[in-house]
Amino acid sequence: MITKWTAERMPDVTGKTALITGGNSGIGFEAARALAARGAEIILAVRNEEKGKEAKKRIKADNGNAKVTIMSLDLSDLSSIRHFANQFFQQYSSLDLLINNAGVMVPPHSKTKDGFELQFGCNHLGHFALTGLLLPLLMTTPHSRVVTVSSIAANSGEINFDNLDGEKGYSPMKFYRQSKLANLLFAKELQNRLEAAGSTTISAAVHPGISNTNLLSRGSGKEPNGLLKFLVKLFSQSAEMGALPTLYAATESIEGGTYIGPDGKDAKKGYPVKDRMGDVLFKPDVAEKLWSVSEKLTGVMYSFRAYGKKRLRHNEITPIERRTNGIHKLNRL
């Protein structure tokens, strides 16, 4: 791996299509801006369309030729995710890169529209459902990638299957750690299943260390207090630096299942390198149970037909041609 890798070393991605959840601010925005500068067509999947439009303006101000599209997506609402997937299949025939980036951090105990604890529901289940619904498109796009953003908070996380909704006790940070560990377990288990299917699609996980973004305010309805803002600024790196692991995993030559994070002390700051904590934290039995529970809760059942093994014959019906029927099958609860 290249020492001190920066966005300037990122390869050209002209002609690639990149979908980024939560790409209107923070790490997602910085990743979108860098990928657009290298020629990718960017789709910002955002909950707040006005903020999405503002992000698009900022990207195009840096690069007038940037291709940026805004699409509405609420990861805390399964009906919104299904609607988004249907719209995406109608508008796009390939998907080179899916970056599962959006997140909620340490809100008061609250629920998604489907009754899930907000952090587990949005950070993990929302992305699990989105990835599953878009999987046929990913697997028919040669050498596509799924990059899922976890956190160093996952290092001390555990999945409490007996209290996923927080009704038996809730700690904001404990449940944040759980959701970020779920992100990591999902990314690595997805890679295992893609490999078994012989797909050219790969899955990787990343974490940004401690980065100065507005994540702390999302979902809480409150801005962090002055002391917390000061401490975050003091001990964190910029969102631009925090986006480097995402960009590395999205564009460089890596093995599927790799976990990328900063190279500094305790992986809090620095330039992207492989973080071996991914292998330490991955427990196959927990990952498999999480997968099963996630399919049951979301109603999204993954299908791993090995589209990546070979190009389809010119007269063979593709998942794209079945887009409406295929999505409906995946939508069934």
Tab-separated table of N, CA and C in Angstrom, residues 46-147:
chain	number	residue	atom	x	y	z
A	46	VAL	N	-29.777	11.697	-0.581
A	46	VAL	CA	-29.858	12.540	0.611
A	46	VAL	C	-31.279	12.599	1.150
A	47	ARG	N	-31.387	12.803	2.452
A	47	ARG	CA	-32.697	12.959	3.080
A	47	ARG	C	-33.228	14.368	2.861
A	48	ASN	N	-32.339	15.364	2.935
A	48	ASN	CA	-32.724	16.764	2.768
A	48	ASN	C	-32.296	17.232	1.373
A	49	GLU	N	-33.257	17.379	0.477
A	49	GLU	CA	-32.932	17.715	-0.914
A	49	GLU	C	-32.338	19.107	-1.048
A	50	GLU	N	-32.753	20.049	-0.214
A	50	GLU	CA	-32.189	21.398	-0.284
A	50	GLU	C	-30.701	21.380	0.040
A	51	LYS	N	-30.323	20.621	1.061
A	51	LYS	CA	-28.901	20.495	1.392
A	51	LYS	C	-28.153	19.759	0.275
A	52	GLY	N	-28.847	18.820	-0.354
A	52	GLY	CA	-28.248	18.119	-1.480
A	52	GLY	C	-27.970	19.059	-2.635
A	53	LYS	N	-28.918	19.927	-2.918
A	53	LYS	CA	-28.743	20.892	-4.001
A	53	LYS	C	-27.603	21.852	-3.702
A	54	GLU	N	-27.472	22.240	-2.444
A	54	GLU	CA	-26.372	23.123	-2.056
A	54	GLU	C	-25.030	22.417	-2.236
A	55	ALA	N	-24.980	21.136	-1.867
A	55	ALA	CA	-23.755	20.352	-2.056
A	55	ALA	C	-23.406	20.252	-3.539
A	56	LYS	N	-24.414	20.052	-4.367
A	56	LYS	CA	-24.187	19.982	-5.815
A	56	LYS	C	-23.595	21.289	-6.328
A	57	LYS	N	-24.099	22.411	-5.858
A	57	LYS	CA	-23.576	23.716	-6.268
A	57	LYS	C	-22.101	23.851	-5.893
A	58	ARG	N	-21.764	23.401	-4.693
A	58	ARG	CA	-20.385	23.509	-4.226
A	58	ARG	C	-19.450	22.629	-5.060
A	59	ILE	N	-19.908	21.438	-5.410
A	59	ILE	CA	-19.088	20.545	-6.227
A	59	ILE	C	-18.875	21.132	-7.621
A	60	LYS	N	-19.949	21.655	-8.190
A	60	LYS	CA	-19.851	22.224	-9.539
A	60	LYS	C	-19.088	23.551	-9.539
A	61	ALA	N	-19.054	24.241	-8.412
A	61	ALA	CA	-18.249	25.452	-8.316
A	61	ALA	C	-16.768	25.121	-8.420
A	62	ASP	N	-16.387	23.941	-7.884
A	62	ASP	CA	-15.001	23.478	-7.996
A	62	ASP	C	-14.700	22.919	-9.376
A	63	ASN	N	-15.720	22.311	-9.988
A	63	ASN	CA	-15.527	21.628	-11.264
A	63	ASN	C	-16.805	21.776	-12.083
A	64	GLY	N	-16.788	22.717	-12.995
A	64	GLY	CA	-17.974	23.012	-13.793
A	64	GLY	C	-18.446	21.847	-14.641
A	65	ASN	N	-17.572	20.891	-14.937
A	65	ASN	CA	-17.942	19.737	-15.753
A	65	ASN	C	-18.444	18.554	-14.930
A	66	ALA	N	-18.496	18.720	-13.607
A	66	ALA	CA	-18.916	17.614	-12.740
A	66	ALA	C	-20.348	17.191	-13.037
A	67	LYS	N	-20.559	15.874	-13.056
A	67	LYS	CA	-21.902	15.322	-13.246
A	67	LYS	C	-22.441	14.903	-11.880
A	68	VAL	N	-23.443	15.624	-11.391
A	68	VAL	CA	-23.986	15.375	-10.056
A	68	VAL	C	-25.505	15.353	-10.119
A	69	THR	N	-26.093	14.315	-9.588
A	69	THR	CA	-27.547	14.184	-9.531
A	69	THR	C	-27.970	14.019	-8.080
A	70	ILE	N	-29.083	14.652	-7.708
A	70	ILE	CA	-29.632	14.548	-6.363
A	70	ILE	C	-30.829	13.611	-6.392
A	71	MET	N	-30.848	12.637	-5.490
A	71	MET	CA	-31.993	11.754	-5.337
A	71	MET	C	-32.380	11.668	-3.864
A	72	SER	N	-33.662	11.646	-3.608
A	72	SER	CA	-34.177	11.643	-2.236
A	72	SER	C	-34.156	10.237	-1.651
A	73	LEU	N	-33.602	10.119	-0.442
A	73	LEU	CA	-33.525	8.826	0.249
A	73	LEU	C	-33.529	9.043	1.751
A	74	ASP	N	-34.446	8.385	2.429
A	74	ASP	CA	-34.497	8.389	3.890
A	74	ASP	C	-34.196	6.976	4.364
A	75	LEU	N	-33.005	6.764	4.906
A	75	LEU	CA	-32.579	5.432	5.325
A	75	LEU	C	-33.299	4.936	6.572
A	76	SER	N	-34.068	5.803	7.210
A	76	SER	CA	-34.850	5.391	8.372
A	76	SER	C	-36.266	4.981	7.988
A	77	ASP	N	-36.524	4.819	6.699
A	77	ASP	CA	-37.855	4.490	6.201
A	77	ASP	C	-37.725	3.474	5.065
A	78	LEU	N	-38.127	2.226	5.314
A	78	LEU	CA	-37.983	1.182	4.300
A	78	LEU	C	-38.767	1.490	3.029
A	79	SER	N	-39.905	2.158	3.151
A	79	SER	CA	-40.672	2.499	1.950
A	79	SER	C	-39.913	3.497	1.092
A	80	SER	N	-39.190	4.424	1.724
A	80	SER	CA	-38.364	5.371	0.989
A	80	SER	C	-37.223	4.648	0.280
A	81	ILE	N	-36.625	3.661	0.943
A	81	ILE	CA	-35.521	2.907	0.351
A	81	ILE	C	-36.006	2.124	-0.863
A	82	ARG	N	-37.163	1.517	-0.743
A	82	ARG	CA	-37.716	0.757	-1.865
A	82	ARG	C	-38.063	1.673	-3.036
A	83	HIS	N	-38.638	2.824	-2.722
A	83	HIS	CA	-38.968	3.783	-3.782
A	83	HIS	C	-37.696	4.260	-4.473
A	84	PHE	N	-36.665	4.540	-3.682
A	84	PHE	CA	-35.385	4.982	-4.244
A	84	PHE	C	-34.826	3.922	-5.181
A	85	ALA	N	-34.833	2.661	-4.744
A	85	ALA	CA	-34.283	1.577	-5.575
A	85	ALA	C	-35.043	1.455	-6.886
A	86	ASN	N	-36.363	1.549	-6.823
A	86	ASN	CA	-37.162	1.498	-8.053
A	86	ASN	C	-36.800	2.631	-8.993
A	87	GLN	N	-36.659	3.835	-8.445
A	87	GLN	CA	-36.295	4.996	-9.261
A	87	GLN	C	-34.901	4.834	-9.858
A	88	PHE	N	-33.994	4.280	-9.080
A	88	PHE	CA	-32.624	4.113	-9.555
A	88	PHE	C	-32.580	3.126	-10.713
A	89	PHE	N	-33.303	2.037	-10.595
A	89	PHE	CA	-33.340	1.057	-11.679
A	89	PHE	C	-33.954	1.645	-12.944
A	90	GLN	N	-34.873	2.555	-12.793
A	90	GLN	CA	-35.483	3.193	-13.959
A	90	GLN	C	-34.510	4.136	-14.669
A	91	GLN	N	-33.615	4.750	-13.908
A	91	GLN	CA	-32.758	5.801	-14.458
A	91	GLN	C	-31.353	5.333	-14.833
A	92	TYR	N	-30.883	4.229	-14.241
A	92	TYR	CA	-29.496	3.812	-14.462
A	92	TYR	C	-29.430	2.342	-14.858
A	93	SER	N	-28.493	2.044	-15.763
A	93	SER	CA	-28.313	0.670	-16.221
A	93	SER	C	-27.062	0.021	-15.639
A	94	SER	N	-26.307	0.768	-14.841
A	94	SER	CA	-25.122	0.205	-14.186
A	94	SER	C	-24.853	0.984	-12.907
A	95	LEU	N	-24.085	0.359	-12.016
A	95	LEU	CA	-23.673	1.015	-10.772
A	95	LEU	C	-22.287	0.483	-10.409
A	96	ASP	N	-21.281	1.347	-10.580
A	96	ASP	CA	-19.896	0.937	-10.332
A	96	ASP	C	-19.514	0.994	-8.868
A	97	LEU	N	-20.111	1.944	-8.143
A	97	LEU	CA	-19.674	2.181	-6.777
A	97	LEU	C	-20.842	2.611	-5.899
A	98	LEU	N	-21.072	1.857	-4.848
A	98	LEU	CA	-22.052	2.223	-3.822
A	98	LEU	C	-21.295	2.511	-2.537
A	99	ILE	N	-21.403	3.736	-2.042
A	99	ILE	CA	-20.751	4.116	-0.790
A	99	ILE	C	-21.827	4.295	0.276
A	100	ASN	N	-21.881	3.351	1.211
A	100	ASN	CA	-22.833	3.397	2.323
A	100	ASN	C	-22.235	4.266	3.418
A	101	ASN	N	-22.533	5.553	3.351
A	101	ASN	CA	-21.849	6.544	4.182
A	101	ASN	C	-22.729	7.205	5.238
A	102	ALA	N	-23.988	7.434	4.946
A	102	ALA	CA	-24.847	8.230	5.833
A	102	ALA	C	-24.952	7.596	7.215
A	103	GLY	N	-25.174	8.433	8.217
A	103	GLY	CA	-25.295	7.889	9.558
A	103	GLY	C	-25.893	8.855	10.561
A	104	VAL	N	-26.317	8.280	11.673
A	104	VAL	CA	-26.845	9.016	12.816
A	104	VAL	C	-25.986	8.640	14.011
A	105	MET	N	-25.687	9.610	14.858
A	105	MET	CA	-24.824	9.338	16.009
A	105	MET	C	-25.411	9.886	17.302
A	106	VAL	N	-25.486	9.026	18.287
A	106	VAL	CA	-25.881	9.289	19.681
A	106	VAL	C	-27.120	10.172	19.849
A	107	PRO	N	-28.230	9.882	19.177
A	107	PRO	CA	-29.467	10.616	19.452
A	107	PRO	C	-30.133	10.070	20.714
A	108	PRO	N	-31.096	10.787	21.271
A	108	PRO	CA	-31.927	10.196	22.338
A	108	PRO	C	-32.639	8.965	21.793
A	109	HIS	N	-33.109	8.110	22.685
A	109	HIS	CA	-33.771	6.886	22.230
A	109	HIS	C	-34.969	7.234	21.358
A	110	SER	N	-34.927	6.777	20.118
A	110	SER	CA	-36.004	7.051	19.176
A	110	SER	C	-36.060	5.936	18.159
A	111	LYS	N	-37.132	5.904	17.382
A	111	LYS	CA	-37.378	4.812	16.453
A	111	LYS	C	-37.490	5.322	15.019
A	112	THR	N	-37.191	4.435	14.088
A	112	THR	CA	-37.416	4.727	12.676
A	112	THR	C	-38.908	4.579	12.381
A	113	LYS	N	-39.293	4.880	11.160
A	113	LYS	CA	-40.706	4.764	10.785
A	113	LYS	C	-41.185	3.321	10.831
A	114	ASP	N	-40.239	2.383	10.771
A	114	ASP	CA	-40.593	0.966	10.808
A	114	ASP	C	-40.421	0.361	12.192
A	115	GLY	N	-40.105	1.201	13.188
A	115	GLY	CA	-40.025	0.739	14.562
A	115	GLY	C	-38.678	0.234	15.019
A	116	PHE	N	-37.622	0.454	14.233
A	116	PHE	CA	-36.276	0.049	14.638
A	116	PHE	C	-35.635	1.156	15.468
A	117	GLU	N	-34.745	0.772	16.380
A	117	GLU	CA	-33.940	1.784	17.074
A	117	GLU	C	-33.213	2.603	16.017
A	118	LEU	N	-33.199	3.923	16.158
A	118	LEU	CA	-32.801	4.813	15.077
A	118	LEU	C	-31.395	4.536	14.545
A	119	GLN	N	-30.415	4.344	15.420
A	119	GLN	CA	-29.039	4.171	14.938
A	119	GLN	C	-28.855	2.831	14.239
A	120	PHE	N	-29.374	1.764	14.818
A	120	PHE	CA	-29.289	0.454	14.180
A	120	PHE	C	-30.116	0.438	12.899
A	121	GLY	N	-31.272	1.090	12.954
A	121	GLY	CA	-32.160	1.110	11.795
A	121	GLY	C	-31.618	1.898	10.629
A	122	CYS	N	-31.055	3.055	10.902
A	122	CYS	CA	-30.545	3.925	9.841
A	122	CYS	C	-29.141	3.496	9.398
A	123	ASN	N	-28.235	3.362	10.356
A	123	ASN	CA	-26.836	3.103	10.027
A	123	ASN	C	-26.626	1.720	9.412
A	124	HIS	N	-27.304	0.719	9.962
A	124	HIS	CA	-27.118	-0.646	9.447
A	124	HIS	C	-28.275	-1.136	8.580
A	125	LEU	N	-29.472	-1.238	9.145
A	125	LEU	CA	-30.572	-1.857	8.406
A	125	LEU	C	-30.921	-1.097	7.133
A	126	GLY	N	-30.856	0.222	7.174
A	126	GLY	CA	-31.139	1.009	5.978
A	126	GLY	C	-30.166	0.705	4.861
A	127	HIS	N	-28.882	0.633	5.196
A	127	HIS	CA	-27.880	0.322	4.179
A	127	HIS	C	-27.934	-1.146	3.754
A	128	PHE	N	-28.271	-2.022	4.684
A	128	PHE	CA	-28.442	-3.436	4.332
A	128	PHE	C	-29.540	-3.582	3.288
A	129	ALA	N	-30.674	-2.915	3.521
A	129	ALA	CA	-31.793	-2.988	2.579
A	129	ALA	C	-31.432	-2.356	1.240
A	130	LEU	N	-30.808	-1.190	1.277
A	130	LEU	CA	-30.439	-0.496	0.043
A	130	LEU	C	-29.490	-1.340	-0.803
A	131	THR	N	-28.471	-1.894	-0.175
A	131	THR	CA	-27.492	-2.706	-0.904
A	131	THR	C	-28.153	-3.938	-1.507
A	132	GLY	N	-29.020	-4.580	-0.744
A	132	GLY	CA	-29.691	-5.764	-1.246
A	132	GLY	C	-30.584	-5.475	-2.435
A	133	LEU	N	-31.287	-4.355	-2.387
A	133	LEU	CA	-32.166	-3.988	-3.487
A	133	LEU	C	-31.398	-3.618	-4.748
A	134	LEU	N	-30.207	-3.040	-4.572
A	134	LEU	CA	-29.389	-2.637	-5.719
A	134	LEU	C	-28.418	-3.721	-6.167
A	135	LEU	N	-28.376	-4.838	-5.457
A	135	LEU	CA	-27.381	-5.867	-5.738
A	135	LEU	C	-27.427	-6.403	-7.170
A	136	PRO	N	-28.608	-6.648	-7.758
A	136	PRO	CA	-28.601	-7.135	-9.150
A	136	PRO	C	-27.897	-6.183	-10.110
A	137	LEU	N	-28.059	-4.876	-9.872
A	137	LEU	CA	-27.395	-3.889	-10.720
A	137	LEU	C	-25.890	-3.887	-10.476
A	138	LEU	N	-25.492	-3.980	-9.220
A	138	LEU	CA	-24.071	-4.038	-8.887
A	138	LEU	C	-23.413	-5.270	-9.506
A	139	MET	N	-24.088	-6.410	-9.430
A	139	MET	CA	-23.481	-7.658	-9.899
A	139	MET	C	-23.457	-7.781	-11.418
A	140	THR	N	-24.229	-6.950	-12.115
A	140	THR	CA	-24.141	-6.941	-13.576
A	140	THR	C	-23.229	-5.822	-14.075
A	141	THR	N	-22.627	-5.088	-13.157
A	141	THR	CA	-21.620	-4.079	-13.503
A	141	THR	C	-20.251	-4.665	-13.178
A	142	PRO	N	-19.435	-4.973	-14.169
A	142	PRO	CA	-18.149	-5.631	-13.907
A	142	PRO	C	-17.270	-4.852	-12.926
A	143	HIS	N	-16.745	-5.564	-11.945
A	143	HIS	CA	-15.774	-5.013	-10.986
A	143	HIS	C	-16.344	-3.836	-10.190
A	144	SER	N	-17.623	-3.883	-9.906
A	144	SER	CA	-18.235	-2.853	-9.066
A	144	SER	C	-17.803	-3.043	-7.609
A	145	ARG	N	-18.072	-2.019	-6.785
A	145	ARG	CA	-17.659	-2.077	-5.384
A	145	ARG	C	-18.755	-1.536	-4.472
A	146	VAL	N	-18.793	-2.099	-3.266
A	146	VAL	CA	-19.610	-1.572	-2.185
A	146	VAL	C	-18.651	-1.192	-1.067
A	147	VAL	N	-18.663	0.080	-0.669
A	147	VAL	CA	-17.809	0.559	0.412
A	147	VAL	C	-18.721	1.018	1.549
